[in-house]
Each structure stands twice: as C-alpha cells, then as structure tokens.
Coordinates of C-alpha atoms in Angstrom, one line a residue:
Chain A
X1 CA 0.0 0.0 0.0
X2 CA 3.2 2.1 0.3
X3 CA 3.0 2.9 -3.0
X4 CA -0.8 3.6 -3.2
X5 CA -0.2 6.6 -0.3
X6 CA 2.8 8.1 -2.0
X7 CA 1.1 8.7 -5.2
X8 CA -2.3 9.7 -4.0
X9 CA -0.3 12.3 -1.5
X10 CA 1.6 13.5 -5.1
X11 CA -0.9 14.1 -7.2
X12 CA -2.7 16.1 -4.2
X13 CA -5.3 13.9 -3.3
X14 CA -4.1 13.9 0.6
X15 CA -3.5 17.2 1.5
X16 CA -2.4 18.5 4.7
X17 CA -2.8 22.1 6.4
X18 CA -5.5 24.0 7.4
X19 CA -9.0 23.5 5.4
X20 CA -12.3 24.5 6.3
X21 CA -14.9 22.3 5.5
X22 CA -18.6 22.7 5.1
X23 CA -19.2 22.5 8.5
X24 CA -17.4 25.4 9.7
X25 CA -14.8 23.4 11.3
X26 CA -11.1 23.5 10.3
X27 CA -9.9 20.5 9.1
X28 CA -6.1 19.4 9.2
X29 CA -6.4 16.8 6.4
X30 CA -8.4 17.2 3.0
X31 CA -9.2 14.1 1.1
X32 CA -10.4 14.8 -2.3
X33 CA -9.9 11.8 -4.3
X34 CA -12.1 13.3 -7.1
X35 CA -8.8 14.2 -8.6
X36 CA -7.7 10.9 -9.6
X37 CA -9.6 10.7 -12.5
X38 CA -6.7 12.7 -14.1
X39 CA -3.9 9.8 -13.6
X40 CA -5.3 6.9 -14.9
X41 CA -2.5 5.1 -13.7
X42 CA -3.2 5.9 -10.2
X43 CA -7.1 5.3 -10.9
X44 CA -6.5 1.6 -12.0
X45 CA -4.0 1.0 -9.0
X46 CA -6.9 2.5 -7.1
X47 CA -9.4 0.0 -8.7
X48 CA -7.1 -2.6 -8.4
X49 CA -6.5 -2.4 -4.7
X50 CA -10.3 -2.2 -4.3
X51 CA -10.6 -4.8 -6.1
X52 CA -8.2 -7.2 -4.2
X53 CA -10.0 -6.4 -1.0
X54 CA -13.2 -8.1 -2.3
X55 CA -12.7 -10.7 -4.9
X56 CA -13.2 -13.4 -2.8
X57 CA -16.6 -12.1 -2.1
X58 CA -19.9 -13.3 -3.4
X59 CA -21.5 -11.1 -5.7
X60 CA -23.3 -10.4 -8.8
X61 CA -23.0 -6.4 -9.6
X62 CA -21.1 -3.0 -8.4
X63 CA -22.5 0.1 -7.5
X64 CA -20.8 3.0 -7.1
X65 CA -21.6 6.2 -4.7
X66 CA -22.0 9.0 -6.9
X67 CA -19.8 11.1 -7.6
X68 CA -16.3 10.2 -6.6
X69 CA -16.5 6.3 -6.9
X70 CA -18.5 6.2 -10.0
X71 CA -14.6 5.8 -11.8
X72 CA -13.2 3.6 -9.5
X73 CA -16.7 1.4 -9.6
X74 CA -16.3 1.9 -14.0
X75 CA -12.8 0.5 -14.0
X76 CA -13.2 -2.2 -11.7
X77 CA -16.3 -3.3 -13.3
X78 CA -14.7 -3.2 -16.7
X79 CA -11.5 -4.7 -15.5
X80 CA -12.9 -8.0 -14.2
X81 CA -16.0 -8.3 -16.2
X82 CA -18.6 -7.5 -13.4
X83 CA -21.8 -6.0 -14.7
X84 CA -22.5 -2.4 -12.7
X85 CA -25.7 -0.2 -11.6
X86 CA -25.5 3.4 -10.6
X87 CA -27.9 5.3 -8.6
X88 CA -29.3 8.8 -9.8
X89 CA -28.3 11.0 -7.3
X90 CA -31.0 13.7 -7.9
X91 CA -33.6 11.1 -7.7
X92 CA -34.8 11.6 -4.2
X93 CA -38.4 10.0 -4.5
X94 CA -37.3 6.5 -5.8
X95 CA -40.7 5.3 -5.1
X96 CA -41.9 6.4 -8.1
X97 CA -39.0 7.6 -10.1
X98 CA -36.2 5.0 -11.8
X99 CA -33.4 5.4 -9.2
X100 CA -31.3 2.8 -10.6
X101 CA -30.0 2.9 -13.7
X102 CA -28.5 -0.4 -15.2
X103 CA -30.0 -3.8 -16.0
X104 CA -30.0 -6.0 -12.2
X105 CA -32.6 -8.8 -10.9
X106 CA -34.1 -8.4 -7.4
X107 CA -32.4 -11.0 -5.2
X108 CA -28.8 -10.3 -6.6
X109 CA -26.1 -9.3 -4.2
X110 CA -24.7 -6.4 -5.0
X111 CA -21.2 -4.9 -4.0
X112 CA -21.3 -0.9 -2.5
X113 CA -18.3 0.9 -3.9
X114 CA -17.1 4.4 -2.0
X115 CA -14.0 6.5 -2.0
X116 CA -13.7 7.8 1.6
X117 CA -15.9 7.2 4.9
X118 CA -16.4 9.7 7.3
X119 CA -20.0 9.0 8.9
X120 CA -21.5 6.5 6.3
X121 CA -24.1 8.7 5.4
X122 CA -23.3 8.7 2.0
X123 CA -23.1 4.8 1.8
X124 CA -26.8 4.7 3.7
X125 CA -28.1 7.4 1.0
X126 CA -27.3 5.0 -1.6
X127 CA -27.9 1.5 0.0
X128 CA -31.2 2.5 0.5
X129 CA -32.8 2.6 -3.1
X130 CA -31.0 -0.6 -4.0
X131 CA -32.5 -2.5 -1.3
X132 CA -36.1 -1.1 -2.2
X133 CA -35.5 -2.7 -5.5
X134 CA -35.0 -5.8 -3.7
X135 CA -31.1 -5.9 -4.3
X136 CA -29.1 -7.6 -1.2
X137 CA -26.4 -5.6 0.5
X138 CA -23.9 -7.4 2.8
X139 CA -20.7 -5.4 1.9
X140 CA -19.2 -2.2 1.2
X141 CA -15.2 -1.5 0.1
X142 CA -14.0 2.1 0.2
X143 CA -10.8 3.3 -0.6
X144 CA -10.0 5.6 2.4
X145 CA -11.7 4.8 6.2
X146 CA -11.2 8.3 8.0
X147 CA -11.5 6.5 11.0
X148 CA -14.4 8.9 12.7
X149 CA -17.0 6.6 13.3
X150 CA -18.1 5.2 10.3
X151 CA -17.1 1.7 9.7
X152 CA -19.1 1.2 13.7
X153 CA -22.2 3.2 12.2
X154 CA -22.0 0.5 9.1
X155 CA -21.2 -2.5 10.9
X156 CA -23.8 -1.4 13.6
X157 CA -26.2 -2.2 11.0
X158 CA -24.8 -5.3 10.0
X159 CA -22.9 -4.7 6.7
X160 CA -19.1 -5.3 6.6
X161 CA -16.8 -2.1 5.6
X162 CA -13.3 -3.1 4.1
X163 CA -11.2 -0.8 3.6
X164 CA -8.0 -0.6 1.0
X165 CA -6.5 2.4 3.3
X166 CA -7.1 3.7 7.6
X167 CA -6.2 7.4 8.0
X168 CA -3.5 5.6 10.5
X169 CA -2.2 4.0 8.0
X170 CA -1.7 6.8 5.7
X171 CA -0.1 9.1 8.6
X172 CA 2.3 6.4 9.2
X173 CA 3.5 5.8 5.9
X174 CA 3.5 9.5 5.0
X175 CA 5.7 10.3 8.2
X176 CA 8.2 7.5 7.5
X177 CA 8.8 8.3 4.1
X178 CA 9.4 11.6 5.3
X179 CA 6.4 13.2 2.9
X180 CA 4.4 14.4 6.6
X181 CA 6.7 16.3 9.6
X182 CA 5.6 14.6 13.3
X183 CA 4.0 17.9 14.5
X184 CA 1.5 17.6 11.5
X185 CA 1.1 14.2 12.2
X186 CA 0.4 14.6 15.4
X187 CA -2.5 17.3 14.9
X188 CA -4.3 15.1 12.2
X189 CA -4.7 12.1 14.7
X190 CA -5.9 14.9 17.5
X191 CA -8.3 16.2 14.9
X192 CA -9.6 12.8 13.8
X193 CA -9.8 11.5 17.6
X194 CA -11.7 14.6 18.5
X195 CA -14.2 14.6 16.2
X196 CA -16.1 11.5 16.2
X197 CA -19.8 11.3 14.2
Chain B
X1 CA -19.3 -1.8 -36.5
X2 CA -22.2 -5.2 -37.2
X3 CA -21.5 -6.9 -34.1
X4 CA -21.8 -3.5 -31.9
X5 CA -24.6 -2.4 -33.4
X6 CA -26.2 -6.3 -32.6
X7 CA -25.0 -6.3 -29.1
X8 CA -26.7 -2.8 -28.2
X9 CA -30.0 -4.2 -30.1
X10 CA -29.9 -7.4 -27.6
X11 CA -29.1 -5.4 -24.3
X12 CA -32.3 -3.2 -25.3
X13 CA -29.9 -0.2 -25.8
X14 CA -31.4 0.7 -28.9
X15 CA -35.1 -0.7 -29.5
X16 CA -38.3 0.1 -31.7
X17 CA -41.9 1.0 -30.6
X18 CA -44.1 3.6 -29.2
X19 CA -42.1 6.1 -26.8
X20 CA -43.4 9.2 -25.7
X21 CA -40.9 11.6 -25.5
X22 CA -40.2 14.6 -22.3
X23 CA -41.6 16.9 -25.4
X24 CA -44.7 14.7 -26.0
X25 CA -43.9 13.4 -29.3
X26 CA -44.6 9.5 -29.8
X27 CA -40.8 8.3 -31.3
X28 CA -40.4 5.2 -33.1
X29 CA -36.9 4.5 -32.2
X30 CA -35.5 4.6 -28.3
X31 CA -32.0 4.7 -27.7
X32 CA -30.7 4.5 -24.1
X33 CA -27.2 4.0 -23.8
X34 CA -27.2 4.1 -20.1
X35 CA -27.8 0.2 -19.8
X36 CA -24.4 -0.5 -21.4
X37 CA -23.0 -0.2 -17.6
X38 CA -24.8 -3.6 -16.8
X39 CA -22.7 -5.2 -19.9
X40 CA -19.1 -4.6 -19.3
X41 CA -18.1 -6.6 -22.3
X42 CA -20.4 -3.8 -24.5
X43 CA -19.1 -1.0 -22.7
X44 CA -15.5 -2.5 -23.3
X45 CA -16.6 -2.5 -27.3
X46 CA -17.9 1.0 -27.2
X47 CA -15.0 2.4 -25.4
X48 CA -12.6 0.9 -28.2
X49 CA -14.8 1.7 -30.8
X50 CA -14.6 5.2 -30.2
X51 CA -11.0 5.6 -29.3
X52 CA -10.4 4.0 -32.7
X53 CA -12.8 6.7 -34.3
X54 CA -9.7 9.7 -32.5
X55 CA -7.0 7.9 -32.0
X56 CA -4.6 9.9 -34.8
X57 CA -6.4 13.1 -33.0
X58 CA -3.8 15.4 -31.2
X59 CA -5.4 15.8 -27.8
X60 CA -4.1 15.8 -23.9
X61 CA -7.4 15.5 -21.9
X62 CA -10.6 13.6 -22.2
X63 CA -14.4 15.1 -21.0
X64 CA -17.0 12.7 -20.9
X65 CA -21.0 14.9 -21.5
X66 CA -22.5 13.9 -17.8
X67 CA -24.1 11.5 -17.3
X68 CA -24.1 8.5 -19.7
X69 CA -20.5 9.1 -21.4
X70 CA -18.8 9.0 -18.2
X71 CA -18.7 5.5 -18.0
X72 CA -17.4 5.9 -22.2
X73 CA -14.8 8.2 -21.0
X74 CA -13.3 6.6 -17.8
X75 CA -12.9 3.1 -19.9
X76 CA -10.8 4.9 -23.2
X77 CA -9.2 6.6 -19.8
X78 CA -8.0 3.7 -17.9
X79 CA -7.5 1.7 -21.1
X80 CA -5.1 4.2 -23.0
X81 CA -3.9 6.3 -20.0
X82 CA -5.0 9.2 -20.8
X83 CA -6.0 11.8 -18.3
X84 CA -9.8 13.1 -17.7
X85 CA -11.4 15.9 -16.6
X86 CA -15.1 16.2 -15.9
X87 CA -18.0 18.6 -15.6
X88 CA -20.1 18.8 -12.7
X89 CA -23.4 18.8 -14.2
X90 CA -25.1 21.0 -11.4
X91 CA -22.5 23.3 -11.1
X92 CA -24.7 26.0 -13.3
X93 CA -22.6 29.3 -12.7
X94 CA -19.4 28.2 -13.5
X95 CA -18.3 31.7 -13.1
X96 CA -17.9 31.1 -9.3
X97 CA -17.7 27.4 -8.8
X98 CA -15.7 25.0 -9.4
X99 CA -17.4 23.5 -12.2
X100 CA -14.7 21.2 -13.9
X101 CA -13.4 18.5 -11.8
X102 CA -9.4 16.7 -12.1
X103 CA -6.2 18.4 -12.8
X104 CA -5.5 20.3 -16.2
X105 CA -3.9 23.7 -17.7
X106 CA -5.0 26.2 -19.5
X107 CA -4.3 25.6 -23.4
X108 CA -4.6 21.9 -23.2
X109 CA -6.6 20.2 -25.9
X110 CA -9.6 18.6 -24.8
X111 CA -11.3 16.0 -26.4
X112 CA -15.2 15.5 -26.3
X113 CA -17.1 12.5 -25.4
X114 CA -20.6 11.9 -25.6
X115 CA -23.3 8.6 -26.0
X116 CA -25.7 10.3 -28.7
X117 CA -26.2 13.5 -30.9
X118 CA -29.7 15.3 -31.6
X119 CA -29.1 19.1 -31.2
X120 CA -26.1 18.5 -30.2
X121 CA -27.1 20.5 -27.1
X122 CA -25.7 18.6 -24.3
X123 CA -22.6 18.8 -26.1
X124 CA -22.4 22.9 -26.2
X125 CA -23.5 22.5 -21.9
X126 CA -20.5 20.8 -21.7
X127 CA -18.0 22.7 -24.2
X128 CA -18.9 26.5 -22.7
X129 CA -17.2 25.6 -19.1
X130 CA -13.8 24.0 -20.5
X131 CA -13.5 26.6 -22.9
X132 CA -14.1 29.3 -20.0
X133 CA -11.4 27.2 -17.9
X134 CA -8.7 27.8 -21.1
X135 CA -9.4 24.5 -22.7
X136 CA -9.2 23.9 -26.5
X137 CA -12.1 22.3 -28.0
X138 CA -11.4 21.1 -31.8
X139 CA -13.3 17.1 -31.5
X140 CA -16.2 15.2 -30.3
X141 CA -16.4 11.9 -30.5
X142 CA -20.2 10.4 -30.2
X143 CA -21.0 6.9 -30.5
X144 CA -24.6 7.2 -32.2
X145 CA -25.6 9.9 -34.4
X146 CA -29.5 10.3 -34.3
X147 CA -28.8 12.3 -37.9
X148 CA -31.7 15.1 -36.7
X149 CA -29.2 17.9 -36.9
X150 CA -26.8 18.0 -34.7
X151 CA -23.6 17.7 -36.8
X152 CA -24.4 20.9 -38.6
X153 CA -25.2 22.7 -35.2
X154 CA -21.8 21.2 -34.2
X155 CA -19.3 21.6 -37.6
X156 CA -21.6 25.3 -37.9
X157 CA -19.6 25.7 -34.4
X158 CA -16.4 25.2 -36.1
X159 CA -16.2 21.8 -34.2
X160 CA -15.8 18.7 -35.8
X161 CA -17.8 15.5 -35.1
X162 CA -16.9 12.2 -35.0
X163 CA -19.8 9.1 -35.1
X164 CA -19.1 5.6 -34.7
X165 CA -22.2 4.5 -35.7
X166 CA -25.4 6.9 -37.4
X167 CA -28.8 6.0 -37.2
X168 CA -28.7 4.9 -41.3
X169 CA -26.0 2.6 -40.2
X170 CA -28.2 1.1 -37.4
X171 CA -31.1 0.7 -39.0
X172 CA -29.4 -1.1 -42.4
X173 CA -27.7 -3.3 -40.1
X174 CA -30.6 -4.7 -37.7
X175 CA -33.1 -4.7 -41.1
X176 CA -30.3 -7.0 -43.1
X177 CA -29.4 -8.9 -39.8
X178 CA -33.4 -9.8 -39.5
X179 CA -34.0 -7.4 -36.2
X180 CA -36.0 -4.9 -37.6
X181 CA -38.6 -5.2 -40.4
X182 CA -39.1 -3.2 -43.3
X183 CA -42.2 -1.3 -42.1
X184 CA -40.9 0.1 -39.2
X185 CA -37.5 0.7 -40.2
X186 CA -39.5 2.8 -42.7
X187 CA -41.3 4.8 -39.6
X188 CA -38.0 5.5 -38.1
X189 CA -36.7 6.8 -41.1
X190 CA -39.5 9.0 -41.4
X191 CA -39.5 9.9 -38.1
X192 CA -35.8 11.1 -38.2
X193 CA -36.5 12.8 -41.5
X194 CA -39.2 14.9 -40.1
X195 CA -37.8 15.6 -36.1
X196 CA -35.0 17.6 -37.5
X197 CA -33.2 20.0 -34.8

C-alpha cells in the first residue's frame, strides 16, 4: 500500500494544512480523491486495490456512490467483467421515479463501492434505493476509512466495511517516508480522535 | 461496426416501438445507452470503438458529456492512459464554482465524449465551461448519431464530429441482420426525417 499513499499524497489527493470544511470546522487533512480521475495510472491502481480487498466475495454487480466512486466502480467493473448499476443521485423519491440505472434482478447481491468514509451517510443514501429494489447488500469496500466513526455506524447495522487504506495508516506511511513532519502528524490524529460522528 | 450495433439491439440499448418523449412526441426508435453499464463486455466494445474513431487526433485531456458518457470516458481513460477531466453537471454558474473537476492547464486540448447526438445540445453545456477554464475544443467523439441535426449545429460551431455509428448505419444493419422489419425501419426513417433539430 506504500506505493498507493505516495502517489495519492503527489498528485494532491491527501492534502495537509488547514482546510475549512462545510461545517465550519477547520480541518487538518483534505481528502479529495475526485482528482484521480486525471492519472489513470493511479485510478487503476486505485481500482485494483479495491478490487483485491473483495474478490473473494460473493457477488453479482457493483455500485458505485455518486460522484467520486463512480470511476473507481467503471474500472473495476470493466476490469474484471462484473456487470454495474449506478444510482441517480437527484432522484430523491425513488418510489416512483427510476433510481437505478442499469439492467440487475431483485435478489442479486450487489457490492457498495465508495472513495472515503467519514459517517456512512453517504453509503446509507445509496444503500437504501437498491435494497427497495429488492437488491441484497452485505458489503461495502472504500478506498480511504477516515476513522471517525463510520465503519461502527455500518457494521452497527450489519454490513461489513473493508477498507484498502485507515487514515493511520496513511499518517504512518507519509511520516516514514518523510512526505508528513511529526507535529502535523500529530494534529491530524488529535483532529480525527476529536471529532467522532 | 455489425457486431456492436447487434450487441446494443440485444441489451435493449437501442429498440423500436411507441415512446413518448419529455416533449410529448410519440418516437419510433429509443435509444438508451445508459444500460451499457450492466454489460461490461459492451461498454469494453464502445470504449474501443470510439477511441479507434480519434485515436490519430492530437489531444491531452478527455471530457466525458454527464451522465451517460462518463462511464465511455473513464474506460478509453483507464485503457489508453489518458488523463480526464469532468463537468459537474449541477454546477450552473461556473463563473464562481468550481465546475470542472481533475487536474488540467489552460491551453490543453480537450477531447469531447458523448453517447448520442440530436441538437447536439448537451454537447455545447459541456464545451462553454472547458473553454471558460482555457481548454481547447477542436473534437467530439459520439457513439450514435441520431442524424436530426446535430452535426451541422456542431461543424456550424467550427467543431468537428466524430460518429461511430449513425442511425442509417443502425437501421441497415438490424433490417439486413433480420431485427427490424421493413415497415418500421421505414417509420423510423421518417421519423428522423421529419424531427430535425
């Protein structure tokens, strides 16, 4: 994974200072993964390491949470020949609006692909329709687990989280190769230990 | 081009009827290319058959038209490693927001991607942010041509159009192949003839 963390820290989709996010709050670390799509090498590398987390798994399709994973979802699912769905993101009443685009079968398992986990929230949002349509869910793979409470919110309601990368992980790496000094290091695992969805 | 052009008939990409259309006209022909995410193998086929189509083209970047090309343009991505860019689709006033996504510079040459012509609108959406962000526009690259106008809105433009397959094309191969009969390959005709953009 060495490898993985040094290229997604050069191409700037690890970034470390001081970013405020939505919320207000000021964020040490900024994750934006959305930049990959401009290094197809790192994209497949991404794909590939997603995909070696799960293919020992058990299932029929791939769906990607829009926006971010939608490439790594594409690649994997053309890589190894496993058919994909996407869900319309602006579809919000998928009662009575086609939320899933894509050919699938109701009773097929189908794999959740995501780029980065913070709360879940964004996993839920797009579990949901696909169960309506009578998919199965039983496990999710994201690239990045920002360690703040997510993977307990998923597994709390009984899907499995792997993840390719931990923030610890990526700290530690970052810090050995000499790409992170220890004081940063040290205020990203404070910020990430002190806030906690 | 026969086999594609069978293998989107047979996923239902492309299929003959009744449809009512957002405008309320009653189409003959329906073409929905967002299915070819369920079919990996036909996705594969479309992504090569349109990098063939610009491969001799002089470009850096690629832009896939949100949403259904994105899946077209992440594929000849990954495949040929070359870098993309993409449009956020909601980003309307791209004068303040960040409305193209990934890494590029000013002056680069981007090339177009897009599932199907009619006006040719969709395509113009897309080409008024890059351009505003620096980009050079010279190509598109669609895979179907619906032949109502749109490559005279497009080459009027100054741009120039590349189709993989026109609706002629489609319809000559699926009535000599046996998957469309006369009659209503005869409707379609004349329902192309007299929708033009």
């Amino acid at each position: 994974m060495r490898d993985l963390i040094l290229k997604l820290h050069k191409i700037n989709a690890i970034k470390f200072g001081e970013f405020k996010l939505k919320s207000g709050i000021i964020s040490t670390i900024y994750i934006d993964l959305r930049v990959t799509i401009s290094y197809p090498e790192v994209l497949k590398m991404v794909a590939e390491a997603m995909w070696d987390k799960i293919s020992d798994l058990n299932f029929d399709i791939l769906c990607g949470v829009p926006y971010t994973a939608l490439p790594f979802a594409t690649v994997m699912s053309a890589e190894h020949n496993k058919p994909m769905v996407m869900r319309r993101k602006e579809v919000k009443d998928y009662e009575t609006r086609k939320a899933i685009e894509g050919y699938f079968e109701a009773g097929q398992n189908c794999l959740i692909i995501e780029d980065l986990i913070t709360s879940g929230s964004s996993v839920f949002e797009t579990i949901e329709p696909l169960e309506h349509e009578g998919l199965k869910i039983t496990d999710i793979v994201v690239l990045v687990d920002r360690e703040q409470g997510g993977k307990k919110h998923i597994e709390d309601k009984g899907y499995n989280l792997h993840s390719v990368l931990t923030i610890s992980q990526v700290l530690e790496t970052l810090e050995t190769e000499g790409k992170l000094d220890k004081e940063m290091a040290i205020k990203v695992k404070e910020f990430i230990k002190s806030n906690q969805v």
